[in-house]
Amino acid sequence: MNSLARLGRALQAAFTDPRAVGLIAFTFAIISGASVFYHYVEKWGWLDSVYFSVMTISTVGYGDFSPETMAGKVFTIGYVIVGLGVFVAMATAVADAILAQRQSDHDTRD
């Protein structure tokens, strides 16, 4: 089986794992909620709001946007504390599912 097919099977396994799916959904819910907040409180456009939410939760943080309001700054502190843990848990669950599928493929070949 080629590498691309293995990757496809691994991603399929990740998106059928209940724990991974739940964490993916929760991560997207947090990003969506933060995006709505930034859109209305910071008066950013939708794309900028989503972009900032994703860059912040993933800890990339290019520094091209930052909240200007006190409410935005306080919200961002909480968002980072909660969101980072959720993001890491989601990435770990997806990676675990991918590795489990890879191990299963390996065991089947033996």
PDB file of N, CA and C in Angstrom:
ATOM      1  N   MET A   1       0.855  -1.177   0.000  1.00  0.00           N
ATOM      2  CA  MET A   1       0.000   0.000   0.000  1.00  0.00           C
ATOM      3  C   MET A   1       0.899   1.238   0.000  1.00  0.00           C
ATOM      4  N   ASN A   2       0.596   2.190  -0.870  1.00  0.00           N
ATOM      5  CA  ASN A   2       1.449   3.374  -0.952  1.00  0.00           C
ATOM      6  C   ASN A   2       1.192   4.330   0.209  1.00  0.00           C
ATOM      7  N   SER A   3       2.079   5.275   0.359  1.00  0.00           N
ATOM      8  CA  SER A   3       2.027   6.205   1.490  1.00  0.00           C
ATOM      9  C   SER A   3       0.763   7.049   1.491  1.00  0.00           C
ATOM     10  N   LEU A   4       0.327   7.493   0.329  1.00  0.00           N
ATOM     11  CA  LEU A   4      -0.865   8.322   0.247  1.00  0.00           C
ATOM     12  C   LEU A   4      -2.111   7.546   0.676  1.00  0.00           C
ATOM     13  N   ALA A   5      -2.204   6.296   0.262  1.00  0.00           N
ATOM     14  CA  ALA A   5      -3.343   5.457   0.665  1.00  0.00           C
ATOM     15  C   ALA A   5      -3.325   5.211   2.178  1.00  0.00           C
ATOM     16  N   ARG A   6      -2.136   4.977   2.725  1.00  0.00           N
ATOM     17  CA  ARG A   6      -2.017   4.777   4.182  1.00  0.00           C
ATOM     18  C   ARG A   6      -2.432   6.039   4.936  1.00  0.00           C
ATOM     19  N   LEU A   7      -2.002   7.179   4.425  1.00  0.00           N
ATOM     20  CA  LEU A   7      -2.381   8.441   5.060  1.00  0.00           C
ATOM     21  C   LEU A   7      -3.901   8.623   5.003  1.00  0.00           C
ATOM     22  N   GLY A   8      -4.495   8.306   3.870  1.00  0.00           N
ATOM     23  CA  GLY A   8      -5.953   8.404   3.737  1.00  0.00           C
ATOM     24  C   GLY A   8      -6.678   7.512   4.723  1.00  0.00           C
ATOM     25  N   ARG A   9      -6.221   6.271   4.881  1.00  0.00           N
ATOM     26  CA  ARG A   9      -6.836   5.351   5.842  1.00  0.00           C
ATOM     27  C   ARG A   9      -6.644   5.853   7.269  1.00  0.00           C
ATOM     28  N   ALA A  10      -5.482   6.412   7.543  1.00  0.00           N
ATOM     29  CA  ALA A  10      -5.212   6.928   8.889  1.00  0.00           C
ATOM     30  C   ALA A  10      -6.107   8.120   9.208  1.00  0.00           C
ATOM     31  N   LEU A  11      -6.260   9.025   8.251  1.00  0.00           N
ATOM     32  CA  LEU A  11      -7.148  10.175   8.476  1.00  0.00           C
ATOM     33  C   LEU A  11      -8.598   9.737   8.611  1.00  0.00           C
ATOM     34  N   GLN A  12      -8.994   8.747   7.824  1.00  0.00           N
ATOM     35  CA  GLN A  12     -10.358   8.210   7.946  1.00  0.00           C
ATOM     36  C   GLN A  12     -10.558   7.629   9.343  1.00  0.00           C
ATOM     37  N   ALA A  13      -9.569   6.924   9.847  1.00  0.00           N
ATOM     38  CA  ALA A  13      -9.661   6.360  11.201  1.00  0.00           C
ATOM     39  C   ALA A  13      -9.778   7.475  12.231  1.00  0.00           C
ATOM     40  N   ALA A  14      -9.027   8.550  12.047  1.00  0.00           N
ATOM     41  CA  ALA A  14      -9.082   9.672  12.992  1.00  0.00           C
ATOM     42  C   ALA A  14     -10.458  10.316  12.996  1.00  0.00           C
ATOM     43  N   PHE A  15     -11.077  10.426  11.831  1.00  0.00           N
ATOM     44  CA  PHE A  15     -12.372  11.084  11.749  1.00  0.00           C
ATOM     45  C   PHE A  15     -13.541  10.156  12.061  1.00  0.00           C
ATOM     46  N   THR A  16     -13.244   8.921  12.401  1.00  0.00           N
ATOM     47  CA  THR A  16     -14.295   8.018  12.868  1.00  0.00           C
ATOM     48  C   THR A  16     -14.098   7.655  14.336  1.00  0.00           C
ATOM     49  N   ASP A  17     -12.998   8.095  14.916  1.00  0.00           N
ATOM     50  CA  ASP A  17     -12.742   7.866  16.337  1.00  0.00           C
ATOM     51  C   ASP A  17     -13.588   8.859  17.144  1.00  0.00           C
ATOM     52  N   PRO A  18     -14.481   8.368  18.015  1.00  0.00           N
ATOM     53  CA  PRO A  18     -15.394   9.263  18.743  1.00  0.00           C
ATOM     54  C   PRO A  18     -14.677  10.337  19.564  1.00  0.00           C
ATOM     55  N   ARG A  19     -13.584   9.976  20.189  1.00  0.00           N
ATOM     56  CA  ARG A  19     -12.837  10.951  21.002  1.00  0.00           C
ATOM     57  C   ARG A  19     -12.269  12.050  20.114  1.00  0.00           C
ATOM     58  N   ALA A  20     -11.664  11.661  19.004  1.00  0.00           N
ATOM     59  CA  ALA A  20     -11.080  12.649  18.085  1.00  0.00           C
ATOM     60  C   ALA A  20     -12.163  13.535  17.491  1.00  0.00           C
ATOM     61  N   VAL A  21     -13.264  12.936  17.074  1.00  0.00           N
ATOM     62  CA  VAL A  21     -14.352  13.705  16.469  1.00  0.00           C
ATOM     63  C   VAL A  21     -14.928  14.704  17.467  1.00  0.00           C
ATOM     64  N   GLY A  22     -15.111  14.267  18.698  1.00  0.00           N
ATOM     65  CA  GLY A  22     -15.626  15.169  19.729  1.00  0.00           C
ATOM     66  C   GLY A  22     -14.694  16.339  19.987  1.00  0.00           C
ATOM     67  N   LEU A  23     -13.406  16.056  20.053  1.00  0.00           N
ATOM     68  CA  LEU A  23     -12.445  17.127  20.287  1.00  0.00           C
ATOM     69  C   LEU A  23     -12.310  18.050  19.076  1.00  0.00           C
ATOM     70  N   ILE A  24     -12.414  17.499  17.882  1.00  0.00           N
ATOM     71  CA  ILE A  24     -12.390  18.330  16.672  1.00  0.00           C
ATOM     72  C   ILE A  24     -13.594  19.271  16.679  1.00  0.00           C
ATOM     73  N   ALA A  25     -14.771  18.717  16.975  1.00  0.00           N
ATOM     74  CA  ALA A  25     -15.991  19.530  17.017  1.00  0.00           C
ATOM     75  C   ALA A  25     -15.886  20.617  18.091  1.00  0.00           C
ATOM     76  N   PHE A  26     -15.379  20.254  19.267  1.00  0.00           N
ATOM     77  CA  PHE A  26     -15.239  21.227  20.347  1.00  0.00           C
ATOM     78  C   PHE A  26     -14.234  22.322  19.978  1.00  0.00           C
ATOM     79  N   THR A  27     -13.142  21.941  19.318  1.00  0.00           N
ATOM     80  CA  THR A  27     -12.153  22.920  18.880  1.00  0.00           C
ATOM     81  C   THR A  27     -12.770  23.899  17.889  1.00  0.00           C
ATOM     82  N   PHE A  28     -13.516  23.382  16.922  1.00  0.00           N
ATOM     83  CA  PHE A  28     -14.162  24.265  15.956  1.00  0.00           C
ATOM     84  C   PHE A  28     -15.219  25.142  16.616  1.00  0.00           C
ATOM     85  N   ALA A  29     -15.900  24.625  17.634  1.00  0.00           N
ATOM     86  CA  ALA A  29     -16.882  25.431  18.359  1.00  0.00           C
ATOM     87  C   ALA A  29     -16.200  26.581  19.097  1.00  0.00           C
ATOM     88  N   ILE A  30     -15.071  26.295  19.717  1.00  0.00           N
ATOM     89  CA  ILE A  30     -14.328  27.353  20.424  1.00  0.00           C
ATOM     90  C   ILE A  30     -13.823  28.402  19.439  1.00  0.00           C
ATOM     91  N   ILE A  31     -13.281  27.957  18.317  1.00  0.00           N
ATOM     92  CA  ILE A  31     -12.802  28.896  17.295  1.00  0.00           C
ATOM     93  C   ILE A  31     -13.955  29.741  16.761  1.00  0.00           C
ATOM     94  N   SER A  32     -15.087  29.101  16.523  1.00  0.00           N
ATOM     95  CA  SER A  32     -16.264  29.833  16.025  1.00  0.00           C
ATOM     96  C   SER A  32     -16.740  30.867  17.035  1.00  0.00           C
ATOM     97  N   GLY A  33     -16.825  30.464  18.295  1.00  0.00           N
ATOM     98  CA  GLY A  33     -17.258  31.402  19.332  1.00  0.00           C
ATOM     99  C   GLY A  33     -16.308  32.579  19.467  1.00  0.00           C
ATOM    100  N   ALA A  34     -15.014  32.299  19.437  1.00  0.00           N
ATOM    101  CA  ALA A  34     -14.031  33.384  19.520  1.00  0.00           C
ATOM    102  C   ALA A  34     -14.126  34.296  18.302  1.00  0.00           C
ATOM    103  N   SER A  35     -14.359  33.716  17.143  1.00  0.00           N
ATOM    104  CA  SER A  35     -14.477  34.519  15.924  1.00  0.00           C
ATOM    105  C   SER A  35     -15.662  35.468  15.997  1.00  0.00           C
ATOM    106  N   VAL A  36     -16.770  34.962  16.499  1.00  0.00           N
ATOM    107  CA  VAL A  36     -17.960  35.823  16.675  1.00  0.00           C
ATOM    108  C   VAL A  36     -17.637  36.948  17.655  1.00  0.00           C
ATOM    109  N   PHE A  37     -16.988  36.606  18.753  1.00  0.00           N
ATOM    110  CA  PHE A  37     -16.614  37.612  19.742  1.00  0.00           C
ATOM    111  C   PHE A  37     -15.754  38.702  19.106  1.00  0.00           C
ATOM    112  N   TYR A  38     -14.687  38.324  18.431  1.00  0.00           N
ATOM    113  CA  TYR A  38     -13.774  39.310  17.847  1.00  0.00           C
ATOM    114  C   TYR A  38     -14.462  40.141  16.762  1.00  0.00           C
ATOM    115  N   HIS A  39     -15.355  39.513  16.018  1.00  0.00           N
ATOM    116  CA  HIS A  39     -16.066  40.248  14.977  1.00  0.00           C
ATOM    117  C   HIS A  39     -16.892  41.383  15.574  1.00  0.00           C
ATOM    118  N   TYR A  40     -17.614  41.088  16.638  1.00  0.00           N
ATOM    119  CA  TYR A  40     -18.503  42.089  17.218  1.00  0.00           C
ATOM    120  C   TYR A  40     -17.824  43.013  18.226  1.00  0.00           C
ATOM    121  N   VAL A  41     -16.927  42.506  19.022  1.00  0.00           N
ATOM    122  CA  VAL A  41     -16.299  43.336  20.051  1.00  0.00           C
ATOM    123  C   VAL A  41     -15.136  44.150  19.487  1.00  0.00           C
ATOM    124  N   GLU A  42     -14.277  43.516  18.700  1.00  0.00           N
ATOM    125  CA  GLU A  42     -13.130  44.221  18.126  1.00  0.00           C
ATOM    126  C   GLU A  42     -13.456  44.879  16.783  1.00  0.00           C
ATOM    127  N   LYS A  43     -14.648  44.585  16.254  1.00  0.00           N
ATOM    128  CA  LYS A  43     -15.102  45.158  14.978  1.00  0.00           C
ATOM    129  C   LYS A  43     -14.224  44.734  13.804  1.00  0.00           C
ATOM    130  N   TRP A  44     -13.712  43.484  13.876  1.00  0.00           N
ATOM    131  CA  TRP A  44     -12.917  42.950  12.786  1.00  0.00           C
ATOM    132  C   TRP A  44     -13.835  42.272  11.780  1.00  0.00           C
ATOM    133  N   GLY A  45     -13.372  42.140  10.550  1.00  0.00           N
ATOM    134  CA  GLY A  45     -14.115  41.383   9.544  1.00  0.00           C
ATOM    135  C   GLY A  45     -14.114  39.903   9.913  1.00  0.00           C
ATOM    136  N   TRP A  46     -14.987  39.137   9.253  1.00  0.00           N
ATOM    137  CA  TRP A  46     -15.093  37.711   9.584  1.00  0.00           C
ATOM    138  C   TRP A  46     -13.793  36.958   9.324  1.00  0.00           C
ATOM    139  N   LEU A  47     -13.166  37.218   8.196  1.00  0.00           N
ATOM    140  CA  LEU A  47     -11.923  36.509   7.883  1.00  0.00           C
ATOM    141  C   LEU A  47     -10.828  36.840   8.901  1.00  0.00           C
ATOM    142  N   ASP A  48     -10.694  38.101   9.246  1.00  0.00           N
ATOM    143  CA  ASP A  48      -9.700  38.489  10.243  1.00  0.00           C
ATOM    144  C   ASP A  48     -10.003  37.862  11.597  1.00  0.00           C
ATOM    145  N   SER A  49     -11.273  37.791  11.947  1.00  0.00           N
ATOM    146  CA  SER A  49     -11.672  37.199  13.231  1.00  0.00           C
ATOM    147  C   SER A  49     -11.343  35.715  13.288  1.00  0.00           C
ATOM    148  N   VAL A  50     -11.662  34.989  12.232  1.00  0.00           N
ATOM    149  CA  VAL A  50     -11.354  33.557  12.178  1.00  0.00           C
ATOM    150  C   VAL A  50      -9.847  33.345  12.146  1.00  0.00           C
ATOM    151  N   TYR A  51      -9.167  34.139  11.332  1.00  0.00           N
ATOM    152  CA  TYR A  51      -7.709  34.053  11.221  1.00  0.00           C
ATOM    153  C   TYR A  51      -7.057  34.253  12.591  1.00  0.00           C
ATOM    154  N   PHE A  52      -7.443  35.297  13.302  1.00  0.00           N
ATOM    155  CA  PHE A  52      -6.856  35.565  14.611  1.00  0.00           C
ATOM    156  C   PHE A  52      -7.176  34.439  15.588  1.00  0.00           C
ATOM    157  N   SER A  53      -8.402  33.935  15.552  1.00  0.00           N
ATOM    158  CA  SER A  53      -8.802  32.850  16.453  1.00  0.00           C
ATOM    159  C   SER A  53      -7.966  31.599  16.231  1.00  0.00           C
ATOM    160  N   VAL A  54      -7.737  31.245  14.985  1.00  0.00           N
ATOM    161  CA  VAL A  54      -6.945  30.051  14.665  1.00  0.00           C
ATOM    162  C   VAL A  54      -5.473  30.272  15.014  1.00  0.00           C
ATOM    163  N   MET A  55      -4.926  31.422  14.653  1.00  0.00           N
ATOM    164  CA  MET A  55      -3.516  31.694  14.943  1.00  0.00           C
ATOM    165  C   MET A  55      -3.261  31.730  16.454  1.00  0.00           C
ATOM    166  N   THR A  56      -4.228  32.224  17.200  1.00  0.00           N
ATOM    167  CA  THR A  56      -4.070  32.315  18.649  1.00  0.00           C
ATOM    168  C   THR A  56      -4.158  30.945  19.301  1.00  0.00           C
ATOM    169  N   ILE A  57      -5.172  30.157  18.946  1.00  0.00           N
ATOM    170  CA  ILE A  57      -5.368  28.854  19.591  1.00  0.00           C
ATOM    171  C   ILE A  57      -4.244  27.882  19.226  1.00  0.00           C
ATOM    172  N   SER A  58      -3.662  28.057  18.055  1.00  0.00           N
ATOM    173  CA  SER A  58      -2.577  27.164  17.633  1.00  0.00           C
ATOM    174  C   SER A  58      -1.212  27.663  18.105  1.00  0.00           C
ATOM    175  N   THR A  59      -1.183  28.771  18.763  1.00  0.00           N
ATOM    176  CA  THR A  59       0.014  29.448  19.294  1.00  0.00           C
ATOM    177  C   THR A  59       0.969  29.930  18.208  1.00  0.00           C
ATOM    178  N   VAL A  60       0.523  30.034  16.975  1.00  0.00           N
ATOM    179  CA  VAL A  60       1.368  30.584  15.919  1.00  0.00           C
ATOM    180  C   VAL A  60       1.563  32.079  16.168  1.00  0.00           C
ATOM    181  N   GLY A  61       0.462  32.799  16.315  1.00  0.00           N
ATOM    182  CA  GLY A  61       0.486  34.203  16.689  1.00  0.00           C
ATOM    183  C   GLY A  61       1.466  35.064  15.911  1.00  0.00           C
ATOM    184  N   TYR A  62       1.157  35.371  14.673  1.00  0.00           N
ATOM    185  CA  TYR A  62       2.045  36.182  13.840  1.00  0.00           C
ATOM    186  C   TYR A  62       2.216  37.610  14.366  1.00  0.00           C
ATOM    187  N   GLY A  63       1.287  38.072  15.171  1.00  0.00           N
ATOM    188  CA  GLY A  63       1.407  39.406  15.738  1.00  0.00           C
ATOM    189  C   GLY A  63       0.854  40.509  14.859  1.00  0.00           C
ATOM    190  N   ASP A  64       0.180  40.146  13.765  1.00  0.00           N
ATOM    191  CA  ASP A  64      -0.362  41.166  12.878  1.00  0.00           C
ATOM    192  C   ASP A  64      -1.689  41.728  13.373  1.00  0.00           C
ATOM    193  N   PHE A  65      -2.345  41.043  14.305  1.00  0.00           N
ATOM    194  CA  PHE A  65      -3.575  41.522  14.929  1.00  0.00           C
ATOM    195  C   PHE A  65      -3.418  41.388  16.432  1.00  0.00           C
ATOM    196  N   SER A  66      -4.052  42.275  17.154  1.00  0.00           N
ATOM    197  CA  SER A  66      -4.154  42.109  18.600  1.00  0.00           C
ATOM    198  C   SER A  66      -5.373  42.883  19.070  1.00  0.00           C
ATOM    199  N   PRO A  67      -6.025  42.375  20.089  1.00  0.00           N
ATOM    200  CA  PRO A  67      -7.211  43.058  20.599  1.00  0.00           C
ATOM    201  C   PRO A  67      -6.864  44.451  21.114  1.00  0.00           C
ATOM    202  N   GLU A  68      -7.747  45.395  20.854  1.00  0.00           N
ATOM    203  CA  GLU A  68      -7.546  46.775  21.310  1.00  0.00           C
ATOM    204  C   GLU A  68      -8.412  47.103  22.513  1.00  0.00           C
ATOM    205  N   THR A  69      -9.541  46.432  22.659  1.00  0.00           N
ATOM    206  CA  THR A  69     -10.449  46.734  23.764  1.00  0.00           C
ATOM    207  C   THR A  69     -10.053  45.944  25.011  1.00  0.00           C
ATOM    208  N   MET A  70     -10.451  46.453  26.164  1.00  0.00           N
ATOM    209  CA  MET A  70     -10.180  45.748  27.407  1.00  0.00           C
ATOM    210  C   MET A  70     -10.912  44.407  27.411  1.00  0.00           C
ATOM    211  N   ALA A  71     -12.154  44.392  26.923  1.00  0.00           N
ATOM    212  CA  ALA A  71     -12.923  43.142  26.858  1.00  0.00           C
ATOM    213  C   ALA A  71     -12.224  42.129  25.952  1.00  0.00           C
ATOM    214  N   GLY A  72     -11.691  42.607  24.845  1.00  0.00           N
ATOM    215  CA  GLY A  72     -10.984  41.726  23.920  1.00  0.00           C
ATOM    216  C   GLY A  72      -9.733  41.132  24.533  1.00  0.00           C
ATOM    217  N   LYS A  73      -9.020  41.928  25.280  1.00  0.00           N
ATOM    218  CA  LYS A  73      -7.797  41.447  25.927  1.00  0.00           C
ATOM    219  C   LYS A  73      -8.109  40.420  27.012  1.00  0.00           C
ATOM    220  N   VAL A  74      -9.125  40.707  27.828  1.00  0.00           N
ATOM    221  CA  VAL A  74      -9.514  39.769  28.887  1.00  0.00           C
ATOM    222  C   VAL A  74     -10.033  38.468  28.274  1.00  0.00           C
ATOM    223  N   PHE A  75     -10.866  38.580  27.248  1.00  0.00           N
ATOM    224  CA  PHE A  75     -11.384  37.385  26.573  1.00  0.00           C
ATOM    225  C   PHE A  75     -10.236  36.551  26.006  1.00  0.00           C
ATOM    226  N   THR A  76      -9.266  37.208  25.392  1.00  0.00           N
ATOM    227  CA  THR A  76      -8.144  36.496  24.778  1.00  0.00           C
ATOM    228  C   THR A  76      -7.329  35.737  25.816  1.00  0.00           C
ATOM    229  N   ILE A  77      -7.164  36.290  26.987  1.00  0.00           N
ATOM    230  CA  ILE A  77      -6.448  35.579  28.051  1.00  0.00           C
ATOM    231  C   ILE A  77      -7.148  34.258  28.348  1.00  0.00           C
ATOM    232  N   GLY A  78      -8.461  34.297  28.556  1.00  0.00           N
ATOM    233  CA  GLY A  78      -9.227  33.061  28.814  1.00  0.00           C
ATOM    234  C   GLY A  78      -9.220  32.126  27.623  1.00  0.00           C
ATOM    235  N   TYR A  79      -9.353  32.701  26.433  1.00  0.00           N
ATOM    236  CA  TYR A  79      -9.368  31.903  25.207  1.00  0.00           C
ATOM    237  C   TYR A  79      -8.069  31.122  25.045  1.00  0.00           C
ATOM    238  N   VAL A  80      -6.953  31.754  25.325  1.00  0.00           N
ATOM    239  CA  VAL A  80      -5.657  31.080  25.204  1.00  0.00           C
ATOM    240  C   VAL A  80      -5.537  29.972  26.250  1.00  0.00           C
ATOM    241  N   ILE A  81      -5.914  30.250  27.479  1.00  0.00           N
ATOM    242  CA  ILE A  81      -5.779  29.263  28.546  1.00  0.00           C
ATOM    243  C   ILE A  81      -6.641  28.035  28.267  1.00  0.00           C
ATOM    244  N   VAL A  82      -7.885  28.242  27.884  1.00  0.00           N
ATOM    245  CA  VAL A  82      -8.790  27.117  27.601  1.00  0.00           C
ATOM    246  C   VAL A  82      -8.496  26.521  26.228  1.00  0.00           C
ATOM    247  N   GLY A  83      -8.375  27.372  25.237  1.00  0.00           N
ATOM    248  CA  GLY A  83      -8.221  26.915  23.859  1.00  0.00           C
ATOM    249  C   GLY A  83      -6.964  26.128  23.601  1.00  0.00           C
ATOM    250  N   LEU A  84      -5.876  26.517  24.219  1.00  0.00           N
ATOM    251  CA  LEU A  84      -4.622  25.807  23.999  1.00  0.00           C
ATOM    252  C   LEU A  84      -4.724  24.359  24.457  1.00  0.00           C
ATOM    253  N   GLY A  85      -5.311  24.147  25.626  1.00  0.00           N
ATOM    254  CA  GLY A  85      -5.486  22.780  26.124  1.00  0.00           C
ATOM    255  C   GLY A  85      -6.378  21.953  25.217  1.00  0.00           C
ATOM    256  N   VAL A  86      -7.454  22.561  24.751  1.00  0.00           N
ATOM    257  CA  VAL A  86      -8.376  21.850  23.858  1.00  0.00           C
ATOM    258  C   VAL A  86      -7.692  21.556  22.526  1.00  0.00           C
ATOM    259  N   PHE A  87      -6.956  22.517  22.000  1.00  0.00           N
ATOM    260  CA  PHE A  87      -6.268  22.327  20.727  1.00  0.00           C
ATOM    261  C   PHE A  87      -5.233  21.208  20.823  1.00  0.00           C
ATOM    262  N   VAL A  88      -4.461  21.193  21.896  1.00  0.00           N
ATOM    263  CA  VAL A  88      -3.454  20.145  22.083  1.00  0.00           C
ATOM    264  C   VAL A  88      -4.131  18.783  22.254  1.00  0.00           C
ATOM    265  N   ALA A  89      -5.228  18.729  23.005  1.00  0.00           N
ATOM    266  CA  ALA A  89      -5.960  17.470  23.177  1.00  0.00           C
ATOM    267  C   ALA A  89      -6.492  16.969  21.838  1.00  0.00           C
ATOM    268  N   MET A  90      -7.008  17.878  21.011  1.00  0.00           N
ATOM    269  CA  MET A  90      -7.522  17.484  19.696  1.00  0.00           C
ATOM    270  C   MET A  90      -6.397  16.961  18.815  1.00  0.00           C
ATOM    271  N   ALA A  91      -5.284  17.673  18.770  1.00  0.00           N
ATOM    272  CA  ALA A  91      -4.156  17.235  17.946  1.00  0.00           C
ATOM    273  C   ALA A  91      -3.637  15.876  18.428  1.00  0.00           C
ATOM    274  N   THR A  92      -3.601  15.681  19.728  1.00  0.00           N
ATOM    275  CA  THR A  92      -3.150  14.407  20.291  1.00  0.00           C
ATOM    276  C   THR A  92      -4.109  13.274  19.927  1.00  0.00           C
ATOM    277  N   ALA A  93      -5.416  13.517  20.020  1.00  0.00           N
ATOM    278  CA  ALA A  93      -6.406  12.487  19.689  1.00  0.00           C
ATOM    279  C   ALA A  93      -6.320  12.094  18.219  1.00  0.00           C
ATOM    280  N   VAL A  94      -6.155  13.083  17.353  1.00  0.00           N
ATOM    281  CA  VAL A  94      -6.028  12.789  15.924  1.00  0.00           C
ATOM    282  C   VAL A  94      -4.737  12.000  15.674  1.00  0.00           C
ATOM    283  N   ALA A  95      -3.647  12.428  16.283  1.00  0.00           N
ATOM    284  CA  ALA A  95      -2.377  11.712  16.115  1.00  0.00           C
ATOM    285  C   ALA A  95      -2.467  10.291  16.657  1.00  0.00           C
ATOM    286  N   ASP A  96      -3.116  10.113  17.807  1.00  0.00           N
ATOM    287  CA  ASP A  96      -3.291   8.768  18.371  1.00  0.00           C
ATOM    288  C   ASP A  96      -4.069   7.864  17.422  1.00  0.00           C
ATOM    289  N   ALA A  97      -5.137   8.391  16.835  1.00  0.00           N
ATOM    290  CA  ALA A  97      -5.940   7.597  15.904  1.00  0.00           C
ATOM    291  C   ALA A  97      -5.133   7.241  14.656  1.00  0.00           C
ATOM    292  N   ILE A  98      -4.351   8.182  14.176  1.00  0.00           N
ATOM    293  CA  ILE A  98      -3.519   7.923  12.998  1.00  0.00           C
ATOM    294  C   ILE A  98      -2.478   6.852  13.314  1.00  0.00           C
ATOM    295  N   LEU A  99      -1.827   6.968  14.463  1.00  0.00           N
ATOM    296  CA  LEU A  99      -0.814   5.984  14.847  1.00  0.00           C
ATOM    297  C   LEU A  99      -1.429   4.609  15.102  1.00  0.00           C
ATOM    298  N   ALA A 100      -2.613   4.561  15.679  1.00  0.00           N
ATOM    299  CA  ALA A 100      -3.283   3.282  15.910  1.00  0.00           C
ATOM    300  C   ALA A 100      -3.619   2.604  14.587  1.00  0.00           C
ATOM    301  N   GLN A 101      -4.072   3.386  13.605  1.00  0.00           N
ATOM    302  CA  GLN A 101      -4.368   2.830  12.283  1.00  0.00           C
ATOM    303  C   GLN A 101      -3.093   2.332  11.622  1.00  0.00           C
ATOM    304  N   ARG A 102      -2.025   3.075  11.771  1.00  0.00           N
ATOM    305  CA  ARG A 102      -0.748   2.659  11.196  1.00  0.00           C
ATOM    306  C   ARG A 102      -0.277   1.350  11.824  1.00  0.00           C
ATOM    307  N   GLN A 103      -0.421   1.247  13.141  1.00  0.00           N
ATOM    308  CA  GLN A 103      -0.040   0.013  13.826  1.00  0.00           C
ATOM    309  C   GLN A 103      -0.917  -1.152  13.383  1.00  0.00           C
ATOM    310  N   SER A 104      -2.196  -0.877  13.204  1.00  0.00           N
ATOM    311  CA  SER A 104      -3.123  -1.918  12.736  1.00  0.00           C
ATOM    312  C   SER A 104      -2.744  -2.384  11.332  1.00  0.00           C
ATOM    313  N   ASP A 105      -2.398  -1.444  10.451  1.00  0.00           N
ATOM    314  CA  ASP A 105      -1.959  -1.808   9.100  1.00  0.00           C
ATOM    315  C   ASP A 105      -0.677  -2.644   9.167  1.00  0.00           C
ATOM    316  N   HIS A 106       0.229  -2.262  10.055  1.00  0.00           N
ATOM    317  CA  HIS A 106       1.489  -2.975  10.214  1.00  0.00           C
ATOM    318  C   HIS A 106       1.241  -4.391  10.721  1.00  0.00           C
ATOM    319  N   ASP A 107       0.344  -4.531  11.712  1.00  0.00           N
ATOM    320  CA  ASP A 107       0.026  -5.855  12.280  1.00  0.00           C
ATOM    321  C   ASP A 107      -0.651  -6.755  11.235  1.00  0.00           C
ATOM    322  N   THR A 108      -1.455  -6.168  10.370  1.00  0.00           N
ATOM    323  CA  THR A 108      -2.146  -6.936   9.329  1.00  0.00           C
ATOM    324  C   THR A 108      -1.160  -7.471   8.308  1.00  0.00           C
ATOM    325  N   ARG A 109      -0.110  -6.717   8.010  1.00  0.00           N
ATOM    326  CA  ARG A 109       0.895  -7.151   7.039  1.00  0.00           C
ATOM    327  C   ARG A 109       1.757  -8.278   7.570  1.00  0.00           C
ATOM    328  N   ASP A 110       1.927  -8.343   8.887  1.00  0.00           N
ATOM    329  CA  ASP A 110       2.798  -9.383   9.474  1.00  0.00           C
ATOM    330  C   ASP A 110       2.156 -10.734   9.533  1.00  0.00           C
TER     331      ASP A 110
END
